[in-house]
Amino acid sequence: QQQVKQSPQSLIVQKGGISIINCAYENTAFDYFPWYQQFPGKGPALLIAIRPDVSEKKEGRFTISFNKSAKQFSLHIMDSQPGDSATYFCAASMDSAGTASKLTFGTGTRLQVTL
Amino acid sequence: DVKVTQSSRYLVKRTGEKVFLECVQDMDHENMFWYRQDPGLGLRLIYFSYDVKMKEKGDIPEGYSVSREKKERFSLILESASTNQTSMYLCASSSWGRDEQYFGPGTRLTVT
């Protein structure tokens, strides 16, 4: 059961363009929505995260837009650079009293930024 | 700076072998996780642990077991490796009450 659906699977953007990756979730109990960035040969690393009490969060060139009613959230990369070429994963988690907070990941988007 | 290390970057094993993947974190994190990463499937949780000797099944625990005897170390065990367990295995850790997980570099396991 795919609880977090991510699209597109791959994306090619020109340098300076906007990269947009979308995710949709099913479980309304999710209350934390991070995006992870993974470079080849490395483990994923947290890029930016949002909670559902806000509709947008911006950190530098990276913005998360969150639509609670539609159960969707997206990552926007402004002024995309070749160094942004990586695989991006969205994820979601919910409060789990008494145990660890588990992340449910999307299937990933491979972003290539061309010169 | 959080550091999560995994014992091997690449591993080749034969079908039926018992395989141990080791993970060590140096930030005194309570929670540790094992994922496998496959193209088109993203990261899928195998097992996690929220305390020493405590473990819980994730989404795909079949064919795997885990061990956590010390807080900093979390081992993934393939009792009898099969070819469908060929994958990238990622370990992660997090602090109690915090959502952010810190990942190791991964172990690419090939079972022939």
GROMACS .gro file of C-alpha atoms in nm:
model
  227
    1GLN     CA    1   0.000   0.000   0.000
    2GLN     CA    2   0.161   0.319  -0.122
    3GLN     CA    3   0.071   0.580   0.139
    4VAL     CA    4   0.280   0.856  -0.018
    5LYS     CA    5   0.269   0.892  -0.395
    6GLN     CA    6   0.544   1.095  -0.563
    7SER     CA    7   0.570   1.231  -0.915
    8PRO     CA    8   0.737   1.263  -1.155
    9GLN     CA    9   0.978   0.971  -1.145
   10SER     CA   10   1.240   1.178  -1.327
   11LEU     CA   11   1.278   1.542  -1.420
   12ILE     CA   12   1.513   1.736  -1.646
   13VAL     CA   13   1.532   2.111  -1.591
   14GLN     CA   14   1.757   2.374  -1.746
   15LYS     CA   15   1.988   2.573  -1.527
   16GLY     CA   16   1.800   2.867  -1.381
   17GLY     CA   17   1.461   2.702  -1.421
   18ILE     CA   18   1.212   2.591  -1.158
   19SER     CA   19   1.197   2.227  -1.052
   20ILE     CA   20   0.868   2.104  -0.910
   21ILE     CA   21   0.813   1.767  -0.747
   22ASN     CA   22   0.474   1.662  -0.615
   23CYS     CA   23   0.357   1.426  -0.344
   24ALA     CA   24   0.016   1.310  -0.229
   25TYR     CA   25  -0.066   1.127   0.089
   26GLU     CA   26  -0.363   0.927   0.212
   27ASN     CA   27  -0.333   0.912   0.589
   28THR     CA   28  -0.478   1.227   0.749
   29ALA     CA   29  -0.292   1.143   1.072
   30PHE     CA   30   0.039   1.241   0.910
   31ASP     CA   31   0.169   1.558   1.072
   32TYR     CA   32   0.527   1.597   0.949
   33PHE     CA   33   0.631   1.621   0.585
   34PRO     CA   34   1.004   1.630   0.506
   35TRP     CA   35   1.194   1.625   0.181
   36TYR     CA   36   1.522   1.437   0.163
   37GLN     CA   37   1.797   1.486  -0.095
   38GLN     CA   38   2.026   1.203  -0.198
   39PHE     CA   39   2.343   1.235  -0.406
   40PRO     CA   40   2.495   0.928  -0.575
   41GLY     CA   41   2.690   0.716  -0.328
   42LYS     CA   42   2.547   0.896  -0.027
   43GLY     CA   43   2.261   0.841   0.211
   44PRO     CA   44   1.959   1.074   0.200
   45ALA     CA   45   1.985   1.397   0.398
   46LEU     CA   46   1.707   1.621   0.524
   47LEU     CA   47   1.656   1.920   0.294
   48ILE     CA   48   1.347   2.092   0.429
   49ALA     CA   49   1.036   1.995   0.625
   50ILE     CA   50   0.691   2.131   0.702
   51ARG     CA   51   0.410   2.071   0.950
   52PRO     CA   52   0.044   2.113   0.849
   53ASP     CA   53  -0.012   2.430   1.053
   54VAL     CA   54   0.148   2.634   0.772
   55SER     CA   55   0.088   2.628   0.395
   56GLU     CA   56   0.437   2.719   0.284
   57LYS     CA   57   0.793   2.705   0.409
   58LYS     CA   58   1.091   2.858   0.233
   59GLU     CA   59   1.461   2.799   0.290
   60GLY     CA   60   1.680   2.972   0.036
   61ARG     CA   61   1.591   2.841  -0.310
   62PHE     CA   62   1.383   2.556  -0.171
   63THR     CA   63   1.013   2.592  -0.090
   64ILE     CA   64   0.754   2.343   0.032
   65SER     CA   65   0.393   2.416  -0.056
   66PHE     CA   66   0.136   2.229   0.150
   67ASN     CA   67  -0.233   2.181   0.073
   68LYS     CA   68  -0.402   2.008   0.366
   69SER     CA   69  -0.747   1.979   0.208
   70ALA     CA   70  -0.606   1.818  -0.106
   71LYS     CA   71  -0.360   1.607   0.095
   72GLN     CA   72  -0.077   1.719  -0.129
   73PHE     CA   73   0.259   1.885  -0.084
   74SER     CA   74   0.527   1.985  -0.328
   75LEU     CA   75   0.890   2.089  -0.344
   76HIS     CA   76   0.987   2.386  -0.557
   77ILE     CA   77   1.352   2.451  -0.640
   78MET     CA   78   1.397   2.801  -0.774
   79ASP     CA   79   1.692   2.895  -0.996
   80SER     CA   80   1.786   2.528  -1.028
   81GLN     CA   81   2.160   2.460  -1.045
   82PRO     CA   82   2.360   2.162  -1.174
   83GLY     CA   83   2.461   2.097  -0.811
   84ASP     CA   84   2.093   2.029  -0.736
   85SER     CA   85   2.107   1.718  -0.955
   86ALA     CA   86   2.014   1.442  -0.713
   87THR     CA   87   1.730   1.213  -0.616
   88TYR     CA   88   1.460   1.372  -0.401
   89PHE     CA   89   1.229   1.183  -0.169
   90CYS     CA   90   0.920   1.315   0.000
   91ALA     CA   91   0.811   1.152   0.322
   92ALA     CA   92   0.548   1.171   0.592
   93SER     CA   93   0.518   1.067   0.953
   94MET     CA   94   0.277   1.086   1.241
   95ASP     CA   95   0.314   1.110   1.615
   96SER     CA   96   0.375   0.762   1.754
   97ALA     CA   97   0.339   0.772   2.130
   98GLY     CA   98   0.579   0.542   2.308
   99THR     CA   99   0.785   0.446   2.008
  100ALA     CA  100   0.996   0.598   1.734
  101SER     CA  101   0.845   0.830   1.475
  102LYS     CA  102   0.856   0.639   1.146
  103LEU     CA  103   0.889   0.796   0.803
  104THR     CA  104   0.690   0.670   0.504
  105PHE     CA  105   0.878   0.762   0.188
  106GLY     CA  106   0.767   0.835  -0.165
  107THR     CA  107   0.928   0.651  -0.454
  108GLY     CA  108   1.176   0.926  -0.539
  109THR     CA  109   1.237   1.173  -0.822
  110ARG     CA  110   1.566   1.184  -1.008
  111LEU     CA  111   1.636   1.547  -1.096
  112GLN     CA  112   1.888   1.643  -1.360
  113VAL     CA  113   1.972   2.009  -1.409
  114THR     CA  114   2.135   2.075  -1.744
  115LEU     CA  115   2.360   2.364  -1.842
  116ASP     CA  116   2.795   1.654   1.347
  117VAL     CA  117   2.595   1.333   1.341
  118LYS     CA  118   2.775   1.040   1.194
  119VAL     CA  119   2.615   0.712   1.096
  120THR     CA  120   2.856   0.453   0.965
  121GLN     CA  121   2.787   0.122   0.799
  122SER     CA  122   3.034  -0.162   0.807
  123SER     CA  123   3.061  -0.221   0.433
  124ARG     CA  124   2.991  -0.016   0.122
  125TYR     CA  125   2.971  -0.321  -0.103
  126LEU     CA  126   2.903  -0.683  -0.015
  127VAL     CA  127   2.866  -0.993  -0.232
  128LYS     CA  128   2.716  -1.305  -0.076
  129ARG     CA  129   2.591  -1.639  -0.198
  130THR     CA  130   2.235  -1.765  -0.172
  131GLY     CA  131   2.174  -1.929   0.164
  132GLU     CA  132   2.455  -1.749   0.347
  133LYS     CA  133   2.390  -1.569   0.675
  134VAL     CA  134   2.462  -1.200   0.631
  135PHE     CA  135   2.527  -0.937   0.896
  136LEU     CA  136   2.503  -0.565   0.820
  137GLU     CA  137   2.633  -0.340   1.095
  138CYS     CA  138   2.543   0.020   1.170
  139VAL     CA  139   2.697   0.250   1.428
  140GLN     CA  140   2.591   0.603   1.524
  141ASP     CA  141   2.789   0.843   1.739
  142MET     CA  142   2.519   1.086   1.856
  143ASP     CA  143   2.362   0.889   2.140
  144HIS     CA  144   2.037   0.856   1.944
  145GLU     CA  145   1.766   0.639   2.090
  146ASN     CA  146   1.608   0.539   1.758
  147MET     CA  147   1.769   0.341   1.480
  148PHE     CA  148   1.623   0.219   1.154
  149TRP     CA  149   1.701  -0.018   0.867
  150TYR     CA  150   1.566   0.051   0.518
  151ARG     CA  151   1.615  -0.104   0.181
  152GLN     CA  152   1.622   0.115  -0.128
  153ASP     CA  153   1.521  -0.019  -0.468
  154PRO     CA  154   1.470   0.175  -0.793
  155GLY     CA  155   1.111   0.285  -0.834
  156LEU     CA  156   1.018   0.171  -0.484
  157GLY     CA  157   1.185   0.437  -0.273
  158LEU     CA  158   1.294   0.357   0.082
  159ARG     CA  159   1.105   0.084   0.263
  160LEU     CA  160   1.136   0.030   0.637
  161ILE     CA  161   1.252  -0.316   0.740
  162TYR     CA  162   1.289  -0.286   1.119
  163PHE     CA  163   1.347  -0.017   1.373
  164SER     CA  164   1.451   0.009   1.735
  165TYR     CA  165   1.364   0.276   1.990
  166ASP     CA  166   1.581   0.148   2.274
  167VAL     CA  167   1.845  -0.112   2.349
  168LYS     CA  168   1.705  -0.461   2.300
  169MET     CA  169   1.374  -0.314   2.175
  170LYS     CA  170   1.273  -0.370   1.814
  171GLU     CA  171   0.964  -0.336   1.600
  172LYS     CA  172   0.880  -0.462   1.254
  173GLY     CA  173   0.857  -0.216   0.972
  174ASP     CA  174   0.675  -0.263   0.644
  175ILE     CA  175   0.886  -0.546   0.497
  176PRO     CA  176   1.039  -0.752   0.781
  177GLU     CA  177   1.009  -1.094   0.615
  178GLY     CA  178   1.346  -1.264   0.575
  179TYR     CA  179   1.523  -1.024   0.811
  180SER     CA  180   1.596  -0.995   1.182
  181VAL     CA  181   1.776  -0.731   1.387
  182SER     CA  182   1.983  -0.701   1.700
  183ARG     CA  183   2.050  -0.405   1.924
  184GLU     CA  184   2.269  -0.495   2.218
  185LYS     CA  185   2.424  -0.150   2.258
  186LYS     CA  186   2.268   0.190   2.208
  187GLU     CA  187   2.505   0.295   1.932
  188ARG     CA  188   2.490  -0.025   1.727
  189PHE     CA  189   2.208  -0.178   1.524
  190SER     CA  190   2.259  -0.491   1.319
  191LEU     CA  191   2.050  -0.626   1.033
  192ILE     CA  192   2.065  -1.002   0.982
  193LEU     CA  193   1.967  -1.198   0.675
  194GLU     CA  194   1.931  -1.551   0.811
  195SER     CA  195   1.949  -1.716   0.467
  196ALA     CA  196   2.021  -1.468   0.191
  197SER     CA  197   1.816  -1.490  -0.126
  198THR     CA  198   1.860  -1.320  -0.463
  199ASN     CA  199   1.553  -1.102  -0.404
  200GLN     CA  200   1.739  -0.944  -0.112
  201THR     CA  201   1.989  -0.788  -0.351
  202SER     CA  202   1.947  -0.419  -0.273
  203MET     CA  203   2.091  -0.104  -0.119
  204TYR     CA  204   2.054  -0.112   0.259
  205LEU     CA  205   2.042   0.214   0.450
  206CYS     CA  206   2.072   0.264   0.824
  207ALA     CA  207   1.940   0.576   0.997
  208SER     CA  208   1.916   0.714   1.348
  209SER     CA  209   1.713   0.981   1.522
  210SER     CA  210   1.676   1.132   1.864
  211TRP     CA  211   1.377   1.046   2.080
  212GLY     CA  212   1.092   1.289   2.010
  213ARG     CA  213   1.259   1.425   1.696
  214ASP     CA  214   1.148   1.339   1.344
  215GLU     CA  215   1.470   1.405   1.152
  216GLN     CA  216   1.657   1.090   1.062
  217TYR     CA  217   2.028   1.082   0.982
  218PHE     CA  218   2.135   0.827   0.726
  219GLY     CA  219   2.450   0.629   0.672
  220PRO     CA  220   2.606   0.596   0.324
  221GLY     CA  221   2.444   0.259   0.256
  222THR     CA  222   2.560  -0.095   0.186
  223ARG     CA  223   2.503  -0.234  -0.161
  224LEU     CA  224   2.440  -0.604  -0.115
  225THR     CA  225   2.446  -0.845  -0.404
  226VAL     CA  226   2.326  -1.201  -0.348
  227THR     CA  227   2.428  -1.445  -0.621
   0.00000   0.00000   0.00000
